[in-house]
Short mmCIF file of C-alpha atoms and ligand atoms in Angstrom, two decimals:
data_model
loop_
_atom_site.label_atom_id
_atom_site.label_comp_id
_atom_site.label_asym_id
_atom_site.label_seq_id
_atom_site.Cartn_x
_atom_site.Cartn_y
_atom_site.Cartn_z
CA MET A 212 86.23 95.38 139.33
CA SER A 213 82.71 94.67 138.12
CA GLN A 214 82.96 96.13 134.67
CA THR A 215 80.03 94.86 132.68
CA ALA A 216 79.94 94.31 128.97
CA THR A 217 77.18 96.92 128.64
CA LYS A 218 78.06 100.38 127.34
CA ILE A 219 78.62 102.95 130.10
CA PRO A 220 76.64 106.16 129.55
CA ALA A 221 78.68 109.37 129.41
CA VAL A 222 78.61 111.30 132.70
CA ASP A 223 79.62 114.92 133.22
CA PHE A 224 81.92 114.46 136.24
CA GLU A 225 82.91 118.13 136.18
CA LYS A 226 79.28 119.00 136.89
CA ILE A 227 79.05 116.29 139.53
CA ARG A 228 82.03 117.78 141.34
CA LYS A 229 79.92 120.89 141.96
CA ASP A 230 77.66 118.79 144.22
CA PHE A 231 80.50 118.64 146.78
CA PRO A 232 80.94 122.06 148.43
CA VAL A 233 83.75 120.76 150.61
CA LEU A 234 85.96 120.31 147.55
CA HIS A 235 85.70 123.98 146.62
CA GLN A 236 87.71 125.54 149.42
CA ASP A 237 91.30 126.50 150.11
CA VAL A 238 93.30 124.55 152.68
CA ASN A 239 96.55 126.11 153.87
CA GLY A 240 96.27 128.68 151.11
CA HIS A 241 95.83 126.15 148.28
CA PRO A 242 92.72 124.73 146.61
CA LEU A 243 91.94 121.46 148.40
CA VAL A 244 92.93 118.21 146.72
CA TYR A 245 91.09 115.47 148.59
CA LEU A 246 92.72 112.10 148.07
CA ASP A 247 91.71 110.43 151.34
CA ASN A 248 88.50 108.87 150.08
CA ALA A 249 89.28 105.41 151.44
CA ALA A 250 89.18 106.86 154.95
CA SER A 251 85.91 108.67 154.35
CA SER A 252 84.35 109.96 151.18
CA GLN A 253 82.77 113.39 150.85
CA MET A 254 79.05 114.07 151.02
CA PRO A 255 77.14 115.72 148.16
CA VAL A 256 74.60 118.47 148.96
CA GLN A 257 71.75 116.14 148.00
CA VAL A 258 72.60 113.82 150.91
CA ALA A 259 73.30 116.66 153.36
CA GLU A 260 69.96 118.31 152.44
CA ARG A 261 68.04 115.06 152.89
CA ILE A 262 69.50 114.65 156.38
CA ASP A 263 68.78 118.30 157.16
CA HIS A 264 65.17 117.89 155.95
CA TYR A 265 64.71 114.91 158.25
CA HIS A 266 66.02 116.87 161.23
CA ARG A 267 63.86 119.90 160.46
CA TYR A 268 60.57 118.27 159.50
CA GLU A 269 60.47 114.51 160.05
CA HIS A 270 62.33 113.73 163.25
CA SER A 271 60.67 111.23 165.54
CA ASN A 272 61.59 107.82 166.95
CA VAL A 273 61.13 104.80 164.67
CA HIS A 274 59.20 101.52 165.13
CA ARG A 275 57.56 102.91 168.26
CA GLY A 276 54.98 105.56 167.58
CA ILE A 277 51.41 105.30 166.38
CA HIS A 278 51.51 109.00 165.55
CA THR A 279 51.98 110.23 162.00
CA LEU A 280 55.44 111.72 162.43
CA SER A 281 56.83 108.51 163.89
CA GLN A 282 55.32 106.54 161.04
CA LYS A 283 56.81 108.97 158.54
CA ALA A 284 60.26 108.57 160.11
CA THR A 285 59.84 104.78 160.22
CA ASP A 286 58.85 104.65 156.55
CA ALA A 287 61.82 106.76 155.50
CA TYR A 288 64.21 104.74 157.66
CA GLU A 289 62.87 101.37 156.52
CA LEU A 290 63.03 102.46 152.89
CA THR A 291 66.81 102.37 153.34
CA ARG A 292 66.65 98.63 153.97
CA LYS A 293 64.87 98.10 150.66
CA LYS A 294 67.26 100.38 148.79
CA VAL A 295 70.32 98.66 150.23
CA ALA A 296 68.91 95.22 149.36
CA GLN A 297 68.35 96.35 145.79
CA PHE A 298 71.73 98.11 145.58
CA ILE A 299 73.66 94.95 146.50
CA ASN A 300 71.16 92.52 144.94
CA ALA A 301 70.23 90.70 148.14
CA ILE A 302 67.28 88.33 147.82
CA SER A 303 65.30 90.13 150.52
CA HIS A 304 65.47 93.28 152.63
CA ASP A 305 65.17 90.97 155.68
CA GLU A 306 68.82 90.15 154.99
CA ILE A 307 69.90 93.74 155.66
CA VAL A 308 70.90 94.49 159.27
CA PHE A 309 71.58 98.11 160.23
CA THR A 310 74.75 98.60 162.24
CA SER A 311 77.04 101.50 163.05
CA GLY A 312 79.55 100.52 160.35
CA THR A 313 81.78 97.77 159.02
CA THR A 314 83.55 97.33 162.36
CA ASP A 315 80.26 96.88 164.18
CA SER A 316 78.97 94.47 161.50
CA ILE A 317 81.99 92.19 161.83
CA ASN A 318 81.82 92.29 165.62
CA LEU A 319 78.17 91.29 165.38
CA VAL A 320 78.95 88.22 163.26
CA ALA A 321 81.95 87.24 165.39
CA ASN A 322 80.03 87.55 168.65
CA SER A 323 76.73 86.09 167.52
CA TYR A 324 77.62 83.51 164.86
CA GLY A 325 81.17 82.85 166.00
CA LEU A 326 80.57 82.49 169.69
CA THR A 327 77.66 80.11 169.05
CA ASN A 328 79.29 77.93 166.42
CA PHE A 329 83.04 77.80 166.97
CA ARG A 330 84.56 74.99 169.04
CA GLU A 331 88.11 74.31 170.21
CA GLY A 332 90.37 73.62 167.24
CA ASP A 333 87.96 75.05 164.66
CA GLU A 334 89.69 77.25 162.12
CA ILE A 335 89.02 80.82 161.04
CA ILE A 336 90.81 81.81 157.84
CA LEU A 337 91.73 85.47 157.41
CA SER A 338 94.19 87.06 155.00
CA GLU A 339 97.41 88.92 155.62
CA MET A 340 95.88 92.09 154.11
CA GLU A 341 92.91 92.41 156.50
CA HIS A 342 91.92 95.65 158.18
CA HIS A 343 92.10 95.39 161.98
CA ALA A 344 88.27 95.36 161.98
CA ASN A 345 88.46 91.95 160.31
CA ILE A 346 91.20 90.60 162.58
CA VAL A 347 90.64 91.68 166.16
CA PRO A 348 86.98 90.57 166.57
CA TRP A 349 87.98 87.07 165.38
CA GLN A 350 90.96 86.99 167.74
CA MET A 351 88.68 87.89 170.63
CA ILE A 352 86.25 85.09 169.71
CA ALA A 353 89.10 82.63 169.10
CA GLU A 354 90.34 83.35 172.60
CA LYS A 355 86.91 82.59 174.06
CA THR A 356 86.17 79.47 172.00
CA GLY A 357 89.59 77.89 171.43
CA ALA A 358 89.26 78.38 167.66
CA VAL A 359 92.48 78.93 165.73
CA ILE A 360 93.27 81.68 163.20
CA LYS A 361 94.99 80.78 159.92
CA VAL A 362 96.29 83.45 157.57
CA ILE A 363 96.38 83.50 153.76
CA PRO A 364 99.73 84.99 152.69
CA VAL A 365 100.08 87.80 150.18
CA THR A 366 102.45 87.86 147.18
CA ASP A 367 105.06 90.56 146.54
CA LEU A 368 102.65 92.40 144.24
CA GLY A 369 99.98 92.36 146.91
CA ASP A 370 97.73 89.58 145.65
CA LEU A 371 96.33 86.79 147.77
CA ASP A 372 98.26 83.55 147.37
CA MET A 373 95.32 81.46 146.22
CA GLU A 374 97.29 78.19 146.19
CA ALA A 375 98.17 78.75 149.84
CA TYR A 376 94.49 79.51 150.54
CA LYS A 377 93.42 76.21 149.00
CA LYS A 378 95.91 74.39 151.21
CA LEU A 379 94.61 76.11 154.35
CA LEU A 380 91.03 74.97 153.73
CA GLY A 381 90.06 71.79 155.51
CA SER A 382 87.45 70.00 157.55
CA ARG A 383 88.10 72.27 160.55
CA THR A 384 87.56 75.48 158.58
CA LYS A 385 84.45 77.13 159.99
CA MET A 386 84.84 80.70 158.76
CA VAL A 387 86.65 82.48 155.94
CA ALA A 388 86.67 86.27 156.45
CA VAL A 389 88.38 88.25 153.70
CA ILE A 390 88.59 91.84 152.50
CA HIS A 391 87.12 92.60 149.05
CA LEU A 392 89.16 95.67 148.09
CA SER A 393 92.22 96.26 150.25
CA ASN A 394 92.34 99.72 151.83
CA ALA A 395 96.11 99.37 152.30
CA LEU A 396 97.13 97.92 148.90
CA GLY A 397 94.30 98.57 146.44
CA THR A 398 94.10 94.87 145.55
CA VAL A 399 90.69 93.50 144.54
CA ASN A 400 90.30 89.93 145.74
CA PRO A 401 88.49 87.18 143.80
CA VAL A 402 85.69 86.92 146.33
CA LYS A 403 83.45 84.62 144.33
CA GLU A 404 86.23 82.08 143.92
CA ILE A 405 87.17 82.45 147.60
CA THR A 406 83.53 81.88 148.57
CA ASP A 407 83.03 78.87 146.30
CA LEU A 408 86.18 77.19 147.62
CA ALA A 409 85.15 77.82 151.24
CA HIS A 410 81.66 76.48 150.60
CA ASP A 411 83.15 73.30 149.11
CA HIS A 412 84.58 72.74 152.60
CA GLY A 413 81.37 73.64 154.41
CA ALA A 414 82.74 76.93 155.75
CA VAL A 415 80.83 80.18 156.12
CA VAL A 416 82.18 83.28 154.35
CA LEU A 417 82.26 86.93 155.40
CA ILE A 418 83.44 89.55 152.94
CA ASP A 419 84.54 92.97 154.19
CA GLY A 420 83.19 95.27 151.48
CA ALA A 421 83.98 98.61 153.15
CA GLN A 422 86.07 99.71 150.15
CA SER A 423 84.36 97.80 147.34
CA VAL A 424 80.74 98.97 147.70
CA PRO A 425 81.65 102.64 147.12
CA HIS A 426 83.65 101.72 144.04
CA ALA A 427 81.75 99.22 141.91
CA LYS A 428 78.68 97.03 141.64
CA VAL A 429 78.60 94.28 144.25
CA ASP A 430 76.08 91.49 143.87
CA MET A 431 75.29 89.26 146.84
CA GLN A 432 73.68 86.58 144.73
CA GLU A 433 76.59 86.46 142.33
CA ILE A 434 79.30 86.39 145.02
CA GLY A 435 77.28 83.95 147.10
CA CYS A 436 78.95 84.92 150.40
CA ASP A 437 77.10 84.41 153.68
CA PHE A 438 77.89 87.79 155.23
CA PHE A 439 78.97 91.09 153.70
CA THR A 440 79.76 94.32 155.52
CA PHE A 441 80.14 98.00 154.63
CA SER A 442 79.94 101.60 155.94
CA ALA A 443 77.80 104.53 154.79
CA HIS A 444 80.53 107.14 155.29
CA LYS A 445 82.71 105.65 152.55
CA MET A 446 79.93 105.92 149.96
CA CYS A 447 78.84 109.58 150.10
CA GLY A 448 76.78 108.96 153.24
CA PRO A 449 77.08 109.90 156.91
CA THR A 450 79.26 108.44 159.65
CA GLY A 451 77.82 106.14 162.32
CA PHE A 452 75.82 103.91 159.99
CA GLY A 453 76.61 100.68 158.20
CA ILE A 454 75.29 97.43 156.89
CA LEU A 455 75.57 93.76 157.66
CA TYR A 456 74.16 91.62 154.87
CA GLY A 457 73.49 88.08 156.05
CA LYS A 458 71.77 85.16 154.35
CA LYS A 459 68.33 84.80 155.92
CA ALA A 460 68.74 81.22 157.15
CA LEU A 461 71.95 82.17 158.94
CA LEU A 462 70.52 85.32 160.52
CA ASP A 463 67.48 83.29 161.64
CA SER A 464 69.81 80.86 163.41
CA MET A 465 71.81 83.53 165.25
CA PRO A 466 71.22 84.82 168.79
CA PRO A 467 71.12 88.57 169.46
CA TYR A 468 74.37 90.40 170.04
CA ARG A 469 73.04 93.32 172.10
CA GLY A 470 69.95 93.53 174.28
CA GLY A 471 67.49 96.38 174.72
CA GLY A 472 64.53 98.01 173.03
CA ASP A 473 63.27 97.01 169.58
CA MET A 474 65.11 93.66 169.46
CA ILE A 475 62.59 91.85 171.67
CA ASP A 476 59.32 90.01 171.21
CA LYS A 477 58.16 89.66 174.86
CA VAL A 478 60.01 90.61 178.03
CA SER A 479 59.39 89.43 181.55
CA PHE A 480 61.76 88.95 184.46
CA GLU A 481 61.47 85.22 183.96
CA GLU A 482 62.10 85.11 180.24
CA THR A 483 62.66 87.26 177.17
CA THR A 484 61.93 86.22 173.61
CA TYR A 485 63.44 87.96 170.66
CA ASN A 486 62.27 89.72 167.55
CA VAL A 487 62.93 88.26 164.10
CA PRO A 488 66.01 89.33 162.10
CA PRO A 489 67.03 91.92 161.13
CA PHE A 490 65.42 93.68 164.14
CA ARG A 491 66.81 91.06 166.53
CA PHE A 492 70.22 92.63 165.96
CA GLU A 493 69.17 96.28 166.25
CA ALA A 494 68.83 97.16 169.93
CA GLY A 495 67.93 100.68 171.00
CA THR A 496 67.12 103.87 169.10
CA PRO A 497 69.18 103.81 165.92
CA PRO A 498 70.90 106.72 164.15
CA ILE A 499 67.75 107.45 162.13
CA ALA A 500 69.04 110.49 160.26
CA ALA A 501 72.17 108.60 159.23
CA GLY A 502 70.06 105.70 157.94
CA ILE A 503 67.95 108.06 155.86
CA GLY A 504 71.18 109.68 154.68
CA LEU A 505 72.39 106.32 153.35
CA SER A 506 69.18 106.09 151.32
CA ALA A 507 69.96 109.46 149.77
CA ALA A 508 73.57 108.39 149.13
CA ILE A 509 72.39 105.27 147.31
CA ASP A 510 70.01 107.40 145.23
CA TYR A 511 72.88 109.76 144.45
CA MET A 512 75.31 107.03 143.41
CA SER A 513 72.64 105.18 141.45
CA GLY A 514 71.75 108.44 139.71
CA ILE A 515 75.30 108.69 138.40
CA GLY A 516 75.41 104.97 137.69
CA ILE A 517 77.64 102.58 139.60
CA ASP A 518 79.30 101.33 136.41
CA ALA A 519 80.13 104.92 135.42
CA ILE A 520 81.60 105.49 138.91
CA ALA A 521 83.75 102.36 138.63
CA ASP A 522 84.90 103.31 135.15
CA ARG A 523 85.83 106.85 136.23
CA GLU A 524 87.68 105.70 139.34
CA ASP A 525 89.54 102.99 137.41
CA LYS A 526 90.72 105.60 134.89
CA LEU A 527 91.79 107.95 137.70
CA VAL A 528 93.66 105.29 139.67
CA THR A 529 95.43 104.08 136.53
CA TYR A 530 96.45 107.64 135.74
CA ALA A 531 97.66 108.06 139.33
CA ALA A 532 99.64 104.80 139.31
CA ASP A 533 101.23 105.66 135.94
CA ARG A 534 102.26 109.12 137.11
CA LEU A 535 103.55 107.86 140.47
CA ARG A 536 105.60 105.20 138.67
CA GLU A 537 107.54 108.03 136.99
CA VAL A 538 108.78 109.38 140.34
CA GLU A 539 112.32 108.25 141.08
CA GLY A 540 112.73 106.39 144.36
CA LEU A 541 109.01 105.73 144.79
CA ARG A 542 108.09 102.14 145.65
CA PHE A 543 104.52 100.89 145.60
CA ILE A 544 103.29 98.84 148.51
CA GLY A 545 100.75 96.83 146.59
CA ASP A 546 100.99 96.84 142.81
CA SER A 547 98.38 94.30 141.83
CA GLU A 548 96.97 94.19 138.32
CA THR A 549 93.57 94.29 139.99
CA ARG A 550 94.29 97.67 141.62
CA ALA A 551 91.26 99.85 142.34
CA SER A 552 90.88 103.20 144.12
CA VAL A 553 94.13 103.10 146.13
CA CYS A 554 97.83 103.83 145.51
CA ALA A 555 100.09 103.28 148.52
CA PHE A 556 103.80 104.03 148.33
CA VAL A 557 107.01 104.68 150.25
CA PHE A 558 110.33 106.42 149.74
CA ASP A 559 113.43 105.11 151.49
CA GLU A 560 114.61 108.62 152.33
CA ILE A 561 111.28 110.24 153.33
CA HIS A 562 109.07 109.06 156.17
CA ALA A 563 105.40 108.85 155.22
CA SER A 564 104.35 111.26 157.97
CA ASP A 565 106.79 113.89 156.65
CA MET A 566 105.40 113.35 153.18
CA GLY A 567 101.82 113.71 154.46
CA THR A 568 102.64 116.88 156.38
CA ILE A 569 104.37 118.54 153.42
CA LEU A 570 101.50 117.59 151.09
CA ASP A 571 98.98 118.97 153.59
CA LYS A 572 100.80 122.31 153.62
CA ARG A 573 100.02 122.41 149.88
CA GLY A 574 96.34 121.59 150.40
CA ILE A 575 96.68 117.92 149.47
CA ALA A 576 94.93 115.46 151.79
CA VAL A 577 96.32 111.91 151.78
CA ARG A 578 96.49 109.35 154.56
CA THR A 579 99.77 108.24 156.04
CA GLY A 580 100.51 105.50 158.57
CA HIS A 581 99.49 101.86 158.83
CA HIS A 582 95.89 102.35 157.66
CA CYS A 583 94.62 100.05 160.44
CA ALA A 584 96.30 97.16 158.64
CA GLN A 585 99.53 96.64 160.56
CA PRO A 586 100.10 92.99 159.56
CA ILE A 587 100.28 93.77 155.84
CA LEU A 588 102.70 96.65 156.41
CA ARG A 589 104.84 94.32 158.48
CA ARG A 590 104.68 91.82 155.60
CA PHE A 591 106.23 94.48 153.36
CA ASN A 592 108.66 95.52 156.07
CA VAL A 593 107.53 99.13 156.23
CA PRO A 594 106.18 101.01 159.27
CA ALA A 595 103.96 103.35 157.25
CA THR A 596 102.95 104.26 153.72
CA THR A 597 101.54 107.32 152.01
CA ARG A 598 98.16 106.46 150.54
CA ALA A 599 96.29 108.38 147.86
CA SER A 600 92.76 107.10 147.29
CA VAL A 601 90.51 108.43 144.56
CA SER A 602 86.81 108.95 144.16
CA PHE A 603 84.77 109.72 141.05
CA TYR A 604 84.77 113.46 141.89
CA ASN A 605 88.56 113.68 141.73
CA THR A 606 90.26 114.95 138.60
CA GLU A 607 93.47 114.30 136.70
CA GLU A 608 94.52 117.76 137.90
CA ASP A 609 94.24 116.50 141.49
CA ILE A 610 96.70 113.73 140.62
CA ASP A 611 99.04 116.20 138.92
CA ARG A 612 98.96 118.35 142.07
CA LEU A 613 99.83 115.26 144.12
CA ILE A 614 102.80 114.51 141.88
CA ASP A 615 104.01 118.13 142.05
CA GLY A 616 103.67 117.96 145.85
CA ILE A 617 105.70 114.76 146.00
CA TYR A 618 108.50 116.36 143.94
CA TYR A 619 108.37 119.36 146.27
CA ALA A 620 108.69 117.05 149.31
CA LYS A 621 111.56 115.18 147.67
CA SER A 622 113.41 118.45 147.12
CA PHE A 623 113.71 118.84 150.92
CA PHE A 624 115.32 115.46 151.40
CA GLU A 625 117.76 115.38 148.50
N1 C6P B 2180 89.24 102.05 156.67
C1 C6P B 2180 90.88 103.70 156.02
O1 C6P B 2180 91.39 104.82 156.07
P1 C6P B 2180 84.52 101.61 159.82
O2 C6P B 2180 85.52 102.40 160.59
O3 C6P B 2180 83.84 100.60 160.68
O4 C6P B 2180 83.59 102.43 159.01
O5 C6P B 2180 85.38 100.80 158.72
C2 C6P B 2180 86.44 99.97 159.11
C3 C6P B 2180 87.07 99.36 157.89
C4 C6P B 2180 86.92 98.02 157.67
N2 C6P B 2180 87.41 97.43 156.56
C5 C6P B 2180 88.06 98.14 155.63
C6 C6P B 2180 88.54 97.47 154.41
C7 C6P B 2180 88.27 99.51 155.81
O6 C6P B 2180 88.92 100.19 154.88
C8 C6P B 2180 87.78 100.14 156.98
C9 C6P B 2180 88.06 101.59 157.24
C10 C6P B 2180 89.61 103.45 156.80
O7 C6P B 2180 91.36 102.80 155.34
C11 C6P B 2180 89.74 103.90 158.21
S1 C6P B 2180 90.89 102.94 159.12
#
């Protein structure tokens, strides 16, 4: 999705695969094929060891202690903010808010920005392919403020209907919140164009980058969006940690979302004043080890090269889509030309959960169900899909095993 014109250096992905011990085990008597990377990616030893080192030798609370260990932990934790800012090309690390993940980041924006700024009749534009994390928080705020949700429809191939989007934009549009790379379809949305169009109407834009950041270079200054969200556990990092990027002027204007330690300036029973962003939004002791783990994950991905990762995953997903297309009776749910990372499909005669169970018996991990994106499945009139999602450490052999497994499953139902 971000392929640059520059030449991509050759990377030995076979060697890189060795960094992931979890991949080298048998599951149900078969070597594991892990194709559920969109749910959570695997962690290389370098990240696990960095987290372990923190727990063994550096653990202390952050932002609180004058003692050396606390300062060491604070430095390591705060380094993550700088690395994230650089990784996504934010102007400043003050624009990086630590959260517990994409879901938490979107709830923060909805509750802080939304609750303060939305009035009755204001419009929030979402798309039909959103993850529930980018639907439900807005519905909850709409209910409280009287704002109205409008939905960009999706074409039969799984692309956003951009003409319909243009028609939805208007003087009442206050927020456009759209997924970057669809976890249910694999579609990559034109987020810069979406942002520019929204800004022409004075609306604020949030992009859900949970699936795009692990896959390819994302650049805040190029996209120009106001908010951007993602999760560490989908990019070789730990669970329980995520990022909200927000433009500084907007973060400065927003009230806190949660109260407690660290987010304050002065507290008395008469009045409390608040810390500056990003700390204003980070109440309580954070998951320090997870934050440091994200730093290590960024180092790991940057060490491979994000363009090399994107190139490898694009080749793998193209190979997967081509091979899946050969299977009689298989129907893609989402077949956009922009496809990245994800192939989702159905068979009329086999329920997705049966397919997932049979594949699992052969050591192949895929996700089945609605992928926390029920509206888009309803749009395609299916209750569930089987979803294979690739990462750079997968191989063509993994895809071949998936195809063999699908033929095996089909043999039961024919
Ligand atoms: N999608 C999937 O299997 P959290 O849980 O907060 O880290 O991420 C939520 C989320 C938000 N947006 C998108 C586009 C996502 O893909 C996800 C997580 C996983 O597709 C689990 S439902």
